[in-house]
PDB file of C-alpha atoms in Angstrom:
ATOM      1  CA  MET K   1      31.378 -35.943 -67.476  1.00 60.00           C
ATOM      2  CA  ASN K   2      33.640 -32.936 -69.101  1.00 74.00           C
ATOM      3  CA  THR K   3      35.738 -31.319 -66.425  1.00 81.00           C
ATOM      4  CA  GLU K   4      35.402 -27.913 -68.215  1.00 84.00           C
ATOM      5  CA  HIS K   5      31.592 -28.227 -67.501  1.00 86.00           C
ATOM      6  CA  LEU K   6      32.661 -28.846 -63.753  1.00 86.00           C
ATOM      7  CA  ASN K   7      34.989 -25.777 -63.682  1.00 88.00           C
ATOM      8  CA  SER K   8      31.836 -23.578 -64.648  1.00 89.00           C
ATOM      9  CA  LEU K   9      29.619 -24.390 -62.277  1.00 89.00           C
ATOM     10  CA  SER K  10      29.365 -22.389 -58.914  1.00 91.00           C
ATOM     11  CA  LEU K  11      29.936 -23.599 -55.528  1.00 91.00           C
ATOM     12  CA  ASP K  12      26.232 -24.089 -54.981  1.00 92.00           C
ATOM     13  CA  GLU K  13      25.741 -26.073 -58.303  1.00 92.00           C
ATOM     14  CA  LEU K  14      28.968 -28.194 -57.359  1.00 91.00           C
ATOM     15  CA  TRP K  15      27.443 -28.891 -53.777  1.00 92.00           C
ATOM     16  CA  THR K  16      24.137 -30.070 -55.086  1.00 93.00           C
ATOM     17  CA  LEU K  17      25.749 -32.300 -57.727  1.00 92.00           C
ATOM     18  CA  HIS K  18      28.057 -33.696 -54.706  1.00 93.00           C
ATOM     19  CA  GLN K  19      24.784 -34.439 -52.930  1.00 95.00           C
ATOM     20  CA  GLN K  20      22.992 -36.096 -55.870  1.00 95.00           C
ATOM     21  CA  VAL K  21      25.759 -38.144 -56.289  1.00 95.00           C
ATOM     22  CA  ALA K  22      26.161 -39.142 -52.687  1.00 95.00           C
ATOM     23  CA  ALA K  23      22.447 -40.160 -52.940  1.00 95.00           C
ATOM     24  CA  SER K  24      22.660 -42.390 -56.013  1.00 96.00           C
ATOM     25  CA  LEU K  25      25.737 -44.163 -54.491  1.00 96.00           C
ATOM     26  CA  ALA K  26      23.875 -44.973 -51.314  1.00 95.00           C
ATOM     27  CA  GLN K  27      20.908 -45.958 -53.000  1.00 96.00           C
ATOM     28  CA  LYS K  28      23.040 -48.131 -55.265  1.00 96.00           C
ATOM     29  CA  LEU K  29      24.921 -49.579 -52.627  1.00 95.00           C
ATOM     30  CA  LEU K  30      22.097 -50.564 -50.605  1.00 95.00           C
ATOM     31  CA  LEU K  31      20.277 -52.143 -53.444  1.00 96.00           C
ATOM     32  CA  GLN K  32      23.608 -54.212 -54.314  1.00 96.00           C
ATOM     33  CA  LYS K  33      23.825 -55.146 -50.564  1.00 91.00           C
ATOM     34  CA  ALA K  34      20.116 -56.457 -50.528  1.00 91.00           C
ATOM     35  CA  ARG K  35      20.882 -58.376 -53.724  1.00 92.00           C
ATOM     36  CA  LEU K  36      23.994 -60.107 -52.164  1.00 86.00           C
ATOM     37  CA  GLU K  37      22.186 -60.898 -49.004  1.00 84.00           C
ATOM     38  CA  GLU K  38      19.280 -62.327 -50.976  1.00 86.00           C
ATOM     39  CA  ARG K  39      21.816 -64.655 -52.967  1.00 85.00           C
ATOM     40  CA  LEU K  40      23.310 -65.454 -49.551  1.00 80.00           C
ATOM     41  CA  VAL K  41      19.898 -66.647 -48.365  1.00 81.00           C
ATOM     42  CA  LYS K  42      19.404 -68.697 -51.543  1.00 82.00           C
ATOM     43  CA  ILE K  43      22.612 -70.680 -51.141  1.00 82.00           C
ATOM     44  CA  GLY K  44      22.331 -71.204 -47.318  1.00 79.00           C
ATOM     45  CA  LEU K  45      25.033 -69.020 -46.262  1.00 72.00           C
ATOM     46  CA  ALA K  46      23.021 -66.187 -44.908  1.00 64.00           C
ATOM     47  CA  ASP K  47      23.832 -67.096 -41.088  1.00 66.00           C
ATOM     48  CA  GLU K  48      27.578 -67.541 -41.547  1.00 65.00           C
ATOM     49  CA  ALA K  49      27.627 -63.845 -43.074  1.00 59.00           C
ATOM     50  CA  LYS K  50      25.922 -62.331 -39.909  1.00 63.00           C
ATOM     51  CA  GLN K  51      28.896 -63.376 -37.828  1.00 61.00           C
ATOM     52  CA  PHE K  52      30.882 -60.746 -39.387  1.00 62.00           C
ATOM     53  CA  ASP K  53      28.396 -57.951 -38.313  1.00 61.00           C
ATOM     54  CA  ARG K  54      29.954 -57.496 -34.812  1.00 68.00           C
ATOM     55  CA  LYS K  55      30.980 -54.320 -33.263  1.00 76.00           C
ATOM     56  CA  ARG K  56      34.325 -53.606 -32.131  1.00 78.00           C
ATOM     57  CA  ARG K  57      35.279 -53.686 -28.522  1.00 83.00           C
ATOM     58  CA  PRO K  58      35.364 -50.533 -26.966  1.00 86.00           C
ATOM     59  CA  TYR K  59      38.623 -49.542 -26.026  1.00 83.00           C
ATOM     60  CA  PRO K  60      39.393 -47.270 -22.648  1.00 88.00           C
ATOM     61  CA  PRO K  61      40.707 -44.057 -23.388  1.00 88.00           C
ATOM     62  CA  VAL K  62      44.729 -43.516 -23.484  1.00 90.00           C
ATOM     63  CA  ARG K  63      45.980 -40.861 -21.333  1.00 92.00           C
ATOM     64  CA  PRO K  64      48.840 -38.776 -23.193  1.00 93.00           C
ATOM     65  CA  LYS K  65      52.188 -39.616 -22.506  1.00 94.00           C
ATOM     66  CA  TYR K  66      54.371 -36.855 -24.485  1.00 95.00           C
ATOM     67  CA  CYS K  67      53.677 -33.280 -24.737  1.00 94.00           C
ATOM     68  CA  ASN K  68      55.111 -30.601 -26.966  1.00 93.00           C
ATOM     69  CA  PRO K  69      57.041 -28.040 -24.584  1.00 91.00           C
ATOM     70  CA  LYS K  70      56.371 -25.385 -26.763  1.00 91.00           C
ATOM     71  CA  ASN K  71      52.542 -25.869 -26.744  1.00 93.00           C
ATOM     72  CA  PRO K  72      51.615 -28.074 -23.702  1.00 90.00           C
ATOM     73  CA  ALA K  73      47.965 -28.476 -25.415  1.00 93.00           C
ATOM     74  CA  GLU K  74      49.740 -30.830 -28.042  1.00 94.00           C
ATOM     75  CA  THR K  75      50.016 -33.989 -26.582  1.00 94.00           C
ATOM     76  CA  TRP K  76      50.388 -37.821 -27.952  1.00 95.00           C
ATOM     77  CA  SER K  77      49.642 -40.934 -26.139  1.00 94.00           C
ATOM     78  CA  GLY K  78      52.494 -42.882 -27.862  1.00 93.00           C
ATOM     79  CA  ARG K  79      50.157 -44.781 -30.147  1.00 91.00           C
ATOM     80  CA  GLY K  80      49.833 -44.398 -33.779  1.00 90.00           C
ATOM     81  CA  ARG K  81      51.565 -41.984 -36.087  1.00 93.00           C
ATOM     82  CA  LEU K  82      54.060 -39.440 -34.706  1.00 94.00           C
ATOM     83  CA  PRO K  83      52.488 -35.984 -34.441  1.00 95.00           C
ATOM     84  CA  ARG K  84      53.879 -33.394 -36.710  1.00 94.00           C
ATOM     85  CA  TRP K  85      55.396 -31.498 -33.860  1.00 94.00           C
ATOM     86  CA  LEU K  86      57.484 -34.318 -32.763  1.00 94.00           C
ATOM     87  CA  ARG K  87      59.021 -35.361 -35.987  1.00 94.00           C
ATOM     88  CA  PRO K  88      61.334 -32.461 -36.454  1.00 93.00           C
ATOM     89  CA  GLN K  89      62.268 -32.585 -32.894  1.00 92.00           C
ATOM     90  CA  LEU K  90      63.284 -36.240 -33.110  1.00 94.00           C
ATOM     91  CA  ARG K  91      65.072 -35.422 -36.465  1.00 94.00           C
ATOM     92  CA  GLY K  92      67.080 -32.739 -34.561  1.00 94.00           C
ATOM     93  CA  GLY K  93      68.649 -35.367 -32.271  1.00 94.00           C
ATOM     94  CA  ARG K  94      66.336 -34.721 -29.308  1.00 93.00           C
ATOM     95  CA  LYS K  95      65.154 -38.307 -27.358  1.00 93.00           C
ATOM     96  CA  LEU K  96      61.524 -39.128 -27.077  1.00 93.00           C
ATOM     97  CA  ASP K  97      62.154 -39.511 -23.323  1.00 92.00           C
ATOM     98  CA  ASP K  98      62.724 -35.680 -23.464  1.00 92.00           C
ATOM     99  CA  PHE K  99      58.785 -35.119 -23.991  1.00 93.00           C
ATOM    100  CA  LEU K 100      57.419 -37.515 -21.313  1.00 93.00           C
ATOM    101  CA  ILE K 101      54.699 -36.200 -19.245  1.00 91.00           C
ATOM    102  CA  ASN K 102      55.336 -36.232 -15.502  1.00 82.00           C
ATOM    103  CA  HIS K 103      51.942 -37.482 -14.241  1.00 61.00           C
ATOM    104  CA  ALA K 104      52.677 -37.151 -10.579  1.00 51.00           C
ATOM    105  CA  SER K 105      52.925 -33.377 -10.979  1.00 51.00           C
ATOM    106  CA  ARG K 106      49.503 -33.379 -12.594  1.00 47.00           C
TER     107      ARG K 106
END
């Protein structure tokens, strides 16, 4: 598709195109999945493929461990990526322990 044509479309037209593409992709993915499952049944591996349909184990919520002193609403549990508010503070020489939340006072 020509990108000049896309640039000339209005926002409503682009959104309609997006919805059509998403619907078409979903339909094709379902069709492909059905074909693959049919092939698995034919070769006798359908039961083994079902083993991977497990749900993730639910994890308990993790309480925040660190807090932004400038904005106490911004917290971090200590898991995952460093939040944006914490990176420059650490680069500036502060330590992670400076941002610990005192849970005894809460």
